[in-house]
Amino acid sequence: MFVHLCYNAPVCPRIAFILDVLCLFFVRMQVTVPAMKLTRKQVLTEAKAPDLESVRKLNCWGCKLTDISILSQMPNIEVLTLSVNSISSLSPLAGCLSLCELYLRSNTIPSLSELHYLRSMTRLRVLWLADNPCCGTDSSRYRLTVLRFLPGLQKLDNQVVTEEETALAHLVGEEISSPLKTTQKPVSTNGLPDADKDKHSLSTNFLLSDIRQELGMKQPCRDKFPSLNSQSPRSSMKKTHTLDAVLLLLRDLDPDELRVVHTETQNRLRTCTLDSPETLPDSPPQKSADILQ
């Protein structure tokens, strides 16, 4: 018997949980759903499209899919729902460069190295990857690593990505090894080789130390660079790393962009020091847009 439960993504977590419970109920009732390959016929029937290149949206929720190789023939697909299946590799998605939304919750993706197949998707804005083995047990570490690797995401696991998270991910998010290299040396649960992780962390700390020295700033205590393995709250981590993230990002800006930052900083200082106007020169606030004209 073939069970095909589907719904239009995205959905609220409560509805997703109810559907997952129903799926488990069918399993316990000995309703067997054989592992299967996604076929051309299934795709065209579900998408109501004349051919594979015409498919823009496809919903294959809860189909017990293990083989999605047919997706390599669908370069124009934009919204794809593959949640609650048994998919372990994302390689067939490498050519789906038009993808904007991708739902992969509750599959068997073993490592974040599979995200390499998504890196060329410049239009990808929504990714739901939760409840896969690759997510590990440290949700903060996992989220920052994914956002560093896919900085264009606007929503991850049904949570909006903030500017602070993006900046923090650039600073402390871990690099992800290529799927082809994972068999050559041991990797951590999130797909990052331990040696590369330590090297990246060390080089980042040295760079921050040089920046602070150039600016005549005090060097922070060692505990200002906590490991992502620590159990400190996310809010505390943000406060600790925001300044360091800003200092690092400034090095990537060109002169015009730096002038915009300078103007915004002055305006912000005026707002914060209204009770002490003598601390800043008497000049009218400027708009960032005016600097670029």
PDB file of C-alpha atoms in Angstrom:
ATOM      1  CA  MET A   1       0.000   0.000   0.000  1.00  0.00           C
ATOM      2  CA  PHE A   2       1.387   3.416  -0.948  1.00  0.00           C
ATOM      3  CA  VAL A   3       0.847   6.274   1.466  1.00  0.00           C
ATOM      4  CA  HIS A   4       1.203   9.763   0.042  1.00  0.00           C
ATOM      5  CA  LEU A   5       0.615  12.577   2.490  1.00  0.00           C
ATOM      6  CA  CYS A   6       1.421  16.043   1.235  1.00  0.00           C
ATOM      7  CA  TYR A   7       0.867  19.678   2.135  1.00  0.00           C
ATOM      8  CA  ASN A   8       1.934  23.005   0.724  1.00  0.00           C
ATOM      9  CA  ALA A   9       5.187  24.287   2.258  1.00  0.00           C
ATOM     10  CA  PRO A  10       5.849  26.096   4.435  1.00  0.00           C
ATOM     11  CA  VAL A  11       3.752  24.922   7.396  1.00  0.00           C
ATOM     12  CA  CYS A  12       3.751  25.736  11.077  1.00  0.00           C
ATOM     13  CA  PRO A  13       5.690  23.400  13.372  1.00  0.00           C
ATOM     14  CA  ARG A  14       2.480  22.157  15.035  1.00  0.00           C
ATOM     15  CA  ILE A  15       0.999  20.936  11.744  1.00  0.00           C
ATOM     16  CA  ALA A  16       4.340  19.384  10.764  1.00  0.00           C
ATOM     17  CA  PHE A  17       4.431  17.544  14.102  1.00  0.00           C
ATOM     18  CA  ILE A  18       0.892  16.223  13.653  1.00  0.00           C
ATOM     19  CA  LEU A  19       1.701  14.938  10.178  1.00  0.00           C
ATOM     20  CA  ASP A  20       4.831  13.215  11.491  1.00  0.00           C
ATOM     21  CA  VAL A  21       2.766  11.526  14.212  1.00  0.00           C
ATOM     22  CA  LEU A  22       0.282  10.320  11.593  1.00  0.00           C
ATOM     23  CA  CYS A  23       3.135   8.900   9.550  1.00  0.00           C
ATOM     24  CA  LEU A  24       4.425   6.974  12.582  1.00  0.00           C
ATOM     25  CA  PHE A  25       0.888   5.767  13.276  1.00  0.00           C
ATOM     26  CA  PHE A  26       0.642   4.229   9.815  1.00  0.00           C
ATOM     27  CA  VAL A  27       3.985   2.494  10.354  1.00  0.00           C
ATOM     28  CA  ARG A  28       2.816   1.015  13.654  1.00  0.00           C
ATOM     29  CA  MET A  29      -0.357  -0.174  11.963  1.00  0.00           C
ATOM     30  CA  GLN A  30       1.904  -2.201   9.642  1.00  0.00           C
ATOM     31  CA  VAL A  31       1.085  -0.116   6.609  1.00  0.00           C
ATOM     32  CA  THR A  32       4.291  -0.755   4.678  1.00  0.00           C
ATOM     33  CA  VAL A  33       5.678   1.857   2.343  1.00  0.00           C
ATOM     34  CA  PRO A  34       8.537   0.411   0.294  1.00  0.00           C
ATOM     35  CA  ALA A  35      11.642   2.484  -0.348  1.00  0.00           C
ATOM     36  CA  MET A  36      11.300   3.897  -3.797  1.00  0.00           C
ATOM     37  CA  LYS A  37      12.759   5.931  -6.597  1.00  0.00           C
ATOM     38  CA  LEU A  38      11.171   9.169  -7.732  1.00  0.00           C
ATOM     39  CA  THR A  39      10.056   8.633 -11.341  1.00  0.00           C
ATOM     40  CA  ARG A  40       9.298  10.886 -14.260  1.00  0.00           C
ATOM     41  CA  LYS A  41       5.643   9.831 -14.182  1.00  0.00           C
ATOM     42  CA  GLN A  42       5.280  10.716 -10.506  1.00  0.00           C
ATOM     43  CA  VAL A  43       6.869  14.125 -11.030  1.00  0.00           C
ATOM     44  CA  LEU A  44       4.721  15.081 -14.013  1.00  0.00           C
ATOM     45  CA  THR A  45       1.555  13.852 -12.309  1.00  0.00           C
ATOM     46  CA  GLU A  46       2.235  15.694  -9.054  1.00  0.00           C
ATOM     47  CA  ALA A  47       3.421  18.920 -10.730  1.00  0.00           C
ATOM     48  CA  LYS A  48       0.835  18.775 -13.525  1.00  0.00           C
ATOM     49  CA  ALA A  49       3.530  19.694 -16.023  1.00  0.00           C
ATOM     50  CA  PRO A  50       4.048  18.576 -19.661  1.00  0.00           C
ATOM     51  CA  ASP A  51       7.783  17.891 -19.197  1.00  0.00           C
ATOM     52  CA  LEU A  52      10.488  17.977 -16.542  1.00  0.00           C
ATOM     53  CA  GLU A  53      11.935  21.324 -17.622  1.00  0.00           C
ATOM     54  CA  SER A  54       8.553  22.953 -17.038  1.00  0.00           C
ATOM     55  CA  VAL A  55       8.326  21.910 -13.388  1.00  0.00           C
ATOM     56  CA  ARG A  56       8.506  24.887 -11.034  1.00  0.00           C
ATOM     57  CA  LYS A  57       7.058  23.405  -7.822  1.00  0.00           C
ATOM     58  CA  LEU A  58       7.109  19.827  -6.567  1.00  0.00           C
ATOM     59  CA  ASN A  59       5.793  18.337  -3.325  1.00  0.00           C
ATOM     60  CA  CYS A  60       7.011  14.831  -2.405  1.00  0.00           C
ATOM     61  CA  TRP A  61       6.415  14.868   1.345  1.00  0.00           C
ATOM     62  CA  GLY A  62       6.361  11.466   3.072  1.00  0.00           C
ATOM     63  CA  CYS A  63       6.922   9.311  -0.026  1.00  0.00           C
ATOM     64  CA  LYS A  64       9.741   7.176   1.466  1.00  0.00           C
ATOM     65  CA  LEU A  65      12.035   8.278  -1.343  1.00  0.00           C
ATOM     66  CA  THR A  66      15.639   7.108  -1.387  1.00  0.00           C
ATOM     67  CA  ASP A  67      16.530   7.931  -5.004  1.00  0.00           C
ATOM     68  CA  ILE A  68      15.863  11.440  -6.336  1.00  0.00           C
ATOM     69  CA  SER A  69      18.233  11.302  -9.314  1.00  0.00           C
ATOM     70  CA  ILE A  70      15.397  12.432 -11.630  1.00  0.00           C
ATOM     71  CA  LEU A  71      15.749  15.932 -10.119  1.00  0.00           C
ATOM     72  CA  SER A  72      18.986  16.417 -12.046  1.00  0.00           C
ATOM     73  CA  GLN A  73      16.765  16.807 -15.129  1.00  0.00           C
ATOM     74  CA  MET A  74      14.738  19.667 -13.611  1.00  0.00           C
ATOM     75  CA  PRO A  75      16.904  22.823 -13.862  1.00  0.00           C
ATOM     76  CA  ASN A  76      14.003  25.266 -13.517  1.00  0.00           C
ATOM     77  CA  ILE A  77      12.421  24.010 -10.318  1.00  0.00           C
ATOM     78  CA  GLU A  78      11.983  26.779  -7.739  1.00  0.00           C
ATOM     79  CA  VAL A  79      10.176  25.235  -4.754  1.00  0.00           C
ATOM     80  CA  LEU A  80      10.916  21.651  -3.712  1.00  0.00           C
ATOM     81  CA  THR A  81       9.470  19.735  -0.755  1.00  0.00           C
ATOM     82  CA  LEU A  82      11.227  16.474   0.132  1.00  0.00           C
ATOM     83  CA  SER A  83      10.545  16.322   3.870  1.00  0.00           C
ATOM     84  CA  VAL A  84       9.936  13.026   5.710  1.00  0.00           C
ATOM     85  CA  ASN A  85      11.719  10.717   3.274  1.00  0.00           C
ATOM     86  CA  SER A  86      14.902   8.618   3.391  1.00  0.00           C
ATOM     87  CA  ILE A  87      17.177  10.806   1.279  1.00  0.00           C
ATOM     88  CA  SER A  88      20.874  10.646   2.161  1.00  0.00           C
ATOM     89  CA  SER A  89      22.549  12.515  -0.724  1.00  0.00           C
ATOM     90  CA  LEU A  90      21.840  15.931  -2.236  1.00  0.00           C
ATOM     91  CA  SER A  91      24.047  15.431  -5.298  1.00  0.00           C
ATOM     92  CA  PRO A  92      21.056  15.250  -7.711  1.00  0.00           C
ATOM     93  CA  LEU A  93      20.186  18.837  -6.719  1.00  0.00           C
ATOM     94  CA  ALA A  94      23.494  20.326  -7.857  1.00  0.00           C
ATOM     95  CA  GLY A  95      22.038  21.458 -11.177  1.00  0.00           C
ATOM     96  CA  CYS A  96      18.804  22.927  -9.764  1.00  0.00           C
ATOM     97  CA  LEU A  97      20.174  26.464  -9.812  1.00  0.00           C
ATOM     98  CA  SER A  98      16.743  28.123  -9.797  1.00  0.00           C
ATOM     99  CA  LEU A  99      15.781  26.752  -6.383  1.00  0.00           C
ATOM    100  CA  CYS A 100      14.453  29.407  -4.001  1.00  0.00           C
ATOM    101  CA  GLU A 101      12.892  27.161  -1.342  1.00  0.00           C
ATOM    102  CA  LEU A 102      14.077  23.691  -0.304  1.00  0.00           C
ATOM    103  CA  TYR A 103      12.434  21.558   2.392  1.00  0.00           C
ATOM    104  CA  LEU A 104      14.475  18.556   3.564  1.00  0.00           C
ATOM    105  CA  ARG A 105      13.267  18.038   7.136  1.00  0.00           C
ATOM    106  CA  SER A 106      13.338  14.504   8.571  1.00  0.00           C
ATOM    107  CA  ASN A 107      15.563  12.667   6.107  1.00  0.00           C
ATOM    108  CA  THR A 108      18.807  10.726   6.575  1.00  0.00           C
ATOM    109  CA  ILE A 109      21.373  13.293   5.404  1.00  0.00           C
ATOM    110  CA  PRO A 110      24.531  12.202   7.281  1.00  0.00           C
ATOM    111  CA  SER A 111      26.809  15.250   7.036  1.00  0.00           C
ATOM    112  CA  LEU A 112      26.699  18.985   6.364  1.00  0.00           C
ATOM    113  CA  SER A 113      29.235  18.319   3.611  1.00  0.00           C
ATOM    114  CA  GLU A 114      26.183  17.572   1.434  1.00  0.00           C
ATOM    115  CA  LEU A 115      25.502  21.315   1.426  1.00  0.00           C
ATOM    116  CA  HIS A 116      28.307  21.671  -1.112  1.00  0.00           C
ATOM    117  CA  TYR A 117      25.749  20.606  -3.717  1.00  0.00           C
ATOM    118  CA  LEU A 118      23.644  23.668  -2.816  1.00  0.00           C
ATOM    119  CA  ARG A 119      26.393  26.279  -2.827  1.00  0.00           C
ATOM    120  CA  SER A 120      25.844  27.348  -6.440  1.00  0.00           C
ATOM    121  CA  MET A 121      22.156  28.082  -5.792  1.00  0.00           C
ATOM    122  CA  THR A 122      22.391  31.869  -5.614  1.00  0.00           C
ATOM    123  CA  ARG A 123      18.600  32.231  -5.414  1.00  0.00           C
ATOM    124  CA  LEU A 124      18.136  29.885  -2.442  1.00  0.00           C
ATOM    125  CA  ARG A 125      16.462  31.821   0.363  1.00  0.00           C
ATOM    126  CA  VAL A 126      14.602  29.193   2.415  1.00  0.00           C
ATOM    127  CA  LEU A 127      16.095  25.931   3.706  1.00  0.00           C
ATOM    128  CA  TRP A 128      14.520  23.495   6.176  1.00  0.00           C
ATOM    129  CA  LEU A 129      17.089  20.892   7.197  1.00  0.00           C
ATOM    130  CA  ALA A 130      16.137  20.089  10.797  1.00  0.00           C
ATOM    131  CA  ASP A 131      15.747  16.527  12.106  1.00  0.00           C
ATOM    132  CA  ASN A 132      18.567  15.114   9.987  1.00  0.00           C
ATOM    133  CA  PRO A 133      21.649  13.337  11.413  1.00  0.00           C
ATOM    134  CA  CYS A 134      23.857  16.126  10.034  1.00  0.00           C
ATOM    135  CA  CYS A 135      22.322  18.656  12.440  1.00  0.00           C
ATOM    136  CA  GLY A 136      24.059  17.100  15.445  1.00  0.00           C
ATOM    137  CA  THR A 137      23.179  18.000  19.023  1.00  0.00           C
ATOM    138  CA  ASP A 138      24.532  21.559  19.179  1.00  0.00           C
ATOM    139  CA  SER A 139      21.813  23.613  17.484  1.00  0.00           C
ATOM    140  CA  SER A 140      23.708  26.923  17.736  1.00  0.00           C
ATOM    141  CA  ARG A 141      26.872  25.467  16.214  1.00  0.00           C
ATOM    142  CA  TYR A 142      24.880  23.818  13.432  1.00  0.00           C
ATOM    143  CA  ARG A 143      22.927  26.971  12.591  1.00  0.00           C
ATOM    144  CA  LEU A 144      25.968  29.260  12.458  1.00  0.00           C
ATOM    145  CA  THR A 145      27.863  26.751  10.318  1.00  0.00           C
ATOM    146  CA  VAL A 146      25.036  26.514   7.780  1.00  0.00           C
ATOM    147  CA  LEU A 147      24.635  30.315   7.645  1.00  0.00           C
ATOM    148  CA  ARG A 148      28.357  30.802   7.066  1.00  0.00           C
ATOM    149  CA  PHE A 149      28.286  28.328   4.203  1.00  0.00           C
ATOM    150  CA  LEU A 150      25.004  29.627   2.692  1.00  0.00           C
ATOM    151  CA  PRO A 151      25.003  33.350   3.601  1.00  0.00           C
ATOM    152  CA  GLY A 152      22.129  34.153   1.242  1.00  0.00           C
ATOM    153  CA  LEU A 153      19.551  32.303   3.341  1.00  0.00           C
ATOM    154  CA  GLN A 154      16.710  34.410   4.732  1.00  0.00           C
ATOM    155  CA  LYS A 155      15.024  31.579   6.656  1.00  0.00           C
ATOM    156  CA  LEU A 156      16.576  28.425   8.118  1.00  0.00           C
ATOM    157  CA  ASP A 157      14.479  25.690   9.736  1.00  0.00           C
ATOM    158  CA  ASN A 158      11.399  27.932   9.756  1.00  0.00           C
ATOM    159  CA  GLN A 159      13.249  30.700  11.645  1.00  0.00           C
ATOM    160  CA  VAL A 160      14.072  34.061  10.077  1.00  0.00           C
ATOM    161  CA  VAL A 161      17.796  34.759   9.745  1.00  0.00           C
ATOM    162  CA  THR A 162      18.837  38.046  11.379  1.00  0.00           C
ATOM    163  CA  GLU A 163      21.663  40.365  10.341  1.00  0.00           C
ATOM    164  CA  GLU A 164      23.355  39.693  13.688  1.00  0.00           C
ATOM    165  CA  GLU A 165      23.325  35.949  12.995  1.00  0.00           C
ATOM    166  CA  THR A 166      24.837  36.462   9.555  1.00  0.00           C
ATOM    167  CA  ALA A 167      27.679  38.575  10.964  1.00  0.00           C
ATOM    168  CA  LEU A 168      28.261  36.112  13.796  1.00  0.00           C
ATOM    169  CA  ALA A 169      28.258  33.168  11.382  1.00  0.00           C
ATOM    170  CA  HIS A 170      30.928  34.894   9.282  1.00  0.00           C
ATOM    171  CA  LEU A 171      33.087  35.115  12.399  1.00  0.00           C
ATOM    172  CA  VAL A 172      32.581  31.811  14.234  1.00  0.00           C
ATOM    173  CA  GLY A 173      30.726  29.540  11.811  1.00  0.00           C
ATOM    174  CA  GLU A 174      32.765  26.504  10.836  1.00  0.00           C
ATOM    175  CA  GLU A 175      33.945  25.600   7.363  1.00  0.00           C
ATOM    176  CA  ILE A 176      32.460  22.488   5.786  1.00  0.00           C
ATOM    177  CA  SER A 177      34.553  19.870   4.063  1.00  0.00           C
ATOM    178  CA  SER A 178      33.766  18.653   0.566  1.00  0.00           C
ATOM    179  CA  PRO A 179      31.869  15.332   0.290  1.00  0.00           C
ATOM    180  CA  LEU A 180      34.791  13.953  -1.749  1.00  0.00           C
ATOM    181  CA  LYS A 181      37.220  14.617   1.115  1.00  0.00           C
ATOM    182  CA  THR A 182      35.193  13.153   3.959  1.00  0.00           C
ATOM    183  CA  THR A 183      36.457   9.654   3.263  1.00  0.00           C
ATOM    184  CA  GLN A 184      40.107  10.728   3.433  1.00  0.00           C
ATOM    185  CA  LYS A 185      40.229  11.923   7.052  1.00  0.00           C
ATOM    186  CA  PRO A 186      37.964  11.843  10.109  1.00  0.00           C
ATOM    187  CA  VAL A 187      35.472  14.646  10.440  1.00  0.00           C
ATOM    188  CA  SER A 188      33.341  15.954  13.237  1.00  0.00           C
ATOM    189  CA  THR A 189      29.581  15.335  13.345  1.00  0.00           C
ATOM    190  CA  ASN A 190      28.986  18.579  11.462  1.00  0.00           C
ATOM    191  CA  GLY A 191      31.361  17.673   8.625  1.00  0.00           C
ATOM    192  CA  LEU A 192      34.317  19.812   9.726  1.00  0.00           C
ATOM    193  CA  PRO A 193      37.766  18.181  10.147  1.00  0.00           C
ATOM    194  CA  ASP A 194      38.994  18.829  13.691  1.00  0.00           C
ATOM    195  CA  ALA A 195      42.435  19.996  12.525  1.00  0.00           C
ATOM    196  CA  ASP A 196      40.928  22.535  10.097  1.00  0.00           C
ATOM    197  CA  LYS A 197      38.529  23.728  12.808  1.00  0.00           C
ATOM    198  CA  ASP A 198      41.371  24.435  15.243  1.00  0.00           C
ATOM    199  CA  LYS A 199      43.436  26.133  12.519  1.00  0.00           C
ATOM    200  CA  HIS A 200      40.535  28.392  11.533  1.00  0.00           C
ATOM    201  CA  SER A 201      39.799  29.338  15.138  1.00  0.00           C
ATOM    202  CA  LEU A 202      43.472  30.125  15.829  1.00  0.00           C
ATOM    203  CA  SER A 203      43.920  32.259  12.697  1.00  0.00           C
ATOM    204  CA  THR A 204      40.727  34.207  13.469  1.00  0.00           C
ATOM    205  CA  ASN A 205      41.893  34.981  17.008  1.00  0.00           C
ATOM    206  CA  PHE A 206      45.298  36.179  15.745  1.00  0.00           C
ATOM    207  CA  LEU A 207      43.621  38.423  13.162  1.00  0.00           C
ATOM    208  CA  LEU A 208      41.343  39.938  15.792  1.00  0.00           C
ATOM    209  CA  SER A 209      44.330  40.510  18.063  1.00  0.00           C
ATOM    210  CA  ASP A 210      46.154  42.411  15.267  1.00  0.00           C
ATOM    211  CA  ILE A 211      43.083  44.554  14.542  1.00  0.00           C
ATOM    212  CA  ARG A 212      42.641  45.476  18.197  1.00  0.00           C
ATOM    213  CA  GLN A 213      46.346  46.318  18.504  1.00  0.00           C
ATOM    214  CA  GLU A 214      46.192  48.611  15.452  1.00  0.00           C
ATOM    215  CA  LEU A 215      43.202  50.428  16.968  1.00  0.00           C
ATOM    216  CA  GLY A 216      44.853  50.724  20.391  1.00  0.00           C
ATOM    217  CA  MET A 217      42.160  48.569  21.988  1.00  0.00           C
ATOM    218  CA  LYS A 218      42.573  46.290  24.981  1.00  0.00           C
ATOM    219  CA  GLN A 219      43.027  42.633  24.228  1.00  0.00           C
ATOM    220  CA  PRO A 220      40.025  40.663  25.519  1.00  0.00           C
ATOM    221  CA  CYS A 221      40.301  37.971  28.137  1.00  0.00           C
ATOM    222  CA  ARG A 222      40.522  34.407  26.909  1.00  0.00           C
ATOM    223  CA  ASP A 223      36.917  33.745  27.881  1.00  0.00           C
ATOM    224  CA  LYS A 224      35.817  36.386  25.385  1.00  0.00           C
ATOM    225  CA  PHE A 225      36.312  33.723  22.703  1.00  0.00           C
ATOM    226  CA  PRO A 226      34.167  30.844  24.030  1.00  0.00           C
ATOM    227  CA  SER A 227      33.967  27.613  22.124  1.00  0.00           C
ATOM    228  CA  LEU A 228      30.736  26.812  20.367  1.00  0.00           C
ATOM    229  CA  ASN A 229      30.676  23.701  22.528  1.00  0.00           C
ATOM    230  CA  SER A 230      30.024  25.864  25.583  1.00  0.00           C
ATOM    231  CA  GLN A 231      26.530  26.043  26.941  1.00  0.00           C
ATOM    232  CA  SER A 232      26.324  29.866  27.078  1.00  0.00           C
ATOM    233  CA  PRO A 233      23.036  31.372  25.843  1.00  0.00           C
ATOM    234  CA  ARG A 234      22.852  32.673  22.292  1.00  0.00           C
ATOM    235  CA  SER A 235      22.263  36.231  23.514  1.00  0.00           C
ATOM    236  CA  SER A 236      25.515  36.161  25.465  1.00  0.00           C
ATOM    237  CA  MET A 237      27.394  34.831  22.442  1.00  0.00           C
ATOM    238  CA  LYS A 238      26.011  37.652  20.268  1.00  0.00           C
ATOM    239  CA  LYS A 239      27.173  40.331  22.714  1.00  0.00           C
ATOM    240  CA  THR A 240      30.600  38.753  22.929  1.00  0.00           C
ATOM    241  CA  HIS A 241      31.254  38.521  19.200  1.00  0.00           C
ATOM    242  CA  THR A 242      29.346  41.422  17.600  1.00  0.00           C
ATOM    243  CA  LEU A 243      32.217  43.931  17.881  1.00  0.00           C
ATOM    244  CA  ASP A 244      34.740  41.394  16.605  1.00  0.00           C
ATOM    245  CA  ALA A 245      32.451  40.573  13.673  1.00  0.00           C
ATOM    246  CA  VAL A 246      32.196  44.274  12.780  1.00  0.00           C
ATOM    247  CA  LEU A 247      35.967  44.726  12.943  1.00  0.00           C
ATOM    248  CA  LEU A 248      36.527  41.785  10.617  1.00  0.00           C
ATOM    249  CA  LEU A 249      33.856  42.848   8.142  1.00  0.00           C
ATOM    250  CA  LEU A 250      35.286  46.372   7.899  1.00  0.00           C
ATOM    251  CA  ARG A 251      38.349  44.963   6.147  1.00  0.00           C
ATOM    252  CA  ASP A 252      36.169  43.807   3.237  1.00  0.00           C
ATOM    253  CA  LEU A 253      34.645  47.244   2.551  1.00  0.00           C
ATOM    254  CA  ASP A 254      35.788  49.673  -0.124  1.00  0.00           C
ATOM    255  CA  PRO A 255      36.323  53.413   0.599  1.00  0.00           C
ATOM    256  CA  ASP A 256      32.773  54.449  -0.377  1.00  0.00           C
ATOM    257  CA  GLU A 257      31.267  51.778   1.857  1.00  0.00           C
ATOM    258  CA  LEU A 258      33.567  52.776   4.720  1.00  0.00           C
ATOM    259  CA  ARG A 259      32.351  56.381   4.417  1.00  0.00           C
ATOM    260  CA  VAL A 260      28.764  55.122   4.773  1.00  0.00           C
ATOM    261  CA  VAL A 261      29.729  53.194   7.908  1.00  0.00           C
ATOM    262  CA  HIS A 262      31.533  56.253   9.267  1.00  0.00           C
ATOM    263  CA  THR A 263      28.469  58.457   8.759  1.00  0.00           C
ATOM    264  CA  GLU A 264      26.105  55.918  10.316  1.00  0.00           C
ATOM    265  CA  THR A 265      28.457  55.565  13.278  1.00  0.00           C
ATOM    266  CA  GLN A 266      28.489  59.322  13.845  1.00  0.00           C
ATOM    267  CA  ASN A 267      24.708  59.484  13.657  1.00  0.00           C
ATOM    268  CA  ARG A 268      24.423  56.602  16.108  1.00  0.00           C
ATOM    269  CA  LEU A 269      26.840  58.291  18.520  1.00  0.00           C
ATOM    270  CA  ARG A 270      24.794  61.503  18.395  1.00  0.00           C
ATOM    271  CA  THR A 271      21.688  59.524  19.278  1.00  0.00           C
ATOM    272  CA  CYS A 272      23.470  57.882  22.208  1.00  0.00           C
ATOM    273  CA  THR A 273      24.991  61.096  23.530  1.00  0.00           C
ATOM    274  CA  LEU A 274      22.097  63.574  23.366  1.00  0.00           C
ATOM    275  CA  ASP A 275      22.750  64.476  27.004  1.00  0.00           C
ATOM    276  CA  SER A 276      26.383  65.349  26.246  1.00  0.00           C
ATOM    277  CA  PRO A 277      26.404  67.307  22.952  1.00  0.00           C
ATOM    278  CA  GLU A 278      29.855  68.715  23.643  1.00  0.00           C
ATOM    279  CA  THR A 279      31.449  65.300  23.089  1.00  0.00           C
ATOM    280  CA  LEU A 280      30.810  65.458  19.334  1.00  0.00           C
ATOM    281  CA  PRO A 281      31.412  68.208  16.758  1.00  0.00           C
ATOM    282  CA  ASP A 282      28.397  70.323  15.867  1.00  0.00           C
ATOM    283  CA  SER A 283      27.533  69.030  12.433  1.00  0.00           C
ATOM    284  CA  PRO A 284      24.099  68.004  11.142  1.00  0.00           C
ATOM    285  CA  PRO A 285      23.305  64.279  10.854  1.00  0.00           C
ATOM    286  CA  GLN A 286      23.719  62.833   7.372  1.00  0.00           C
ATOM    287  CA  LYS A 287      21.931  60.095   5.522  1.00  0.00           C
ATOM    288  CA  SER A 288      23.868  57.091   4.299  1.00  0.00           C
ATOM    289  CA  ALA A 289      22.413  57.390   0.817  1.00  0.00           C
ATOM    290  CA  ASP A 290      23.803  60.932   0.471  1.00  0.00           C
ATOM    291  CA  ILE A 291      27.369  59.656   0.858  1.00  0.00           C
ATOM    292  CA  LEU A 292      27.164  57.490  -2.231  1.00  0.00           C
ATOM    293  CA  GLN A 293      25.815  60.245  -4.485  1.00  0.00           C
TER     294      GLN A 293
END
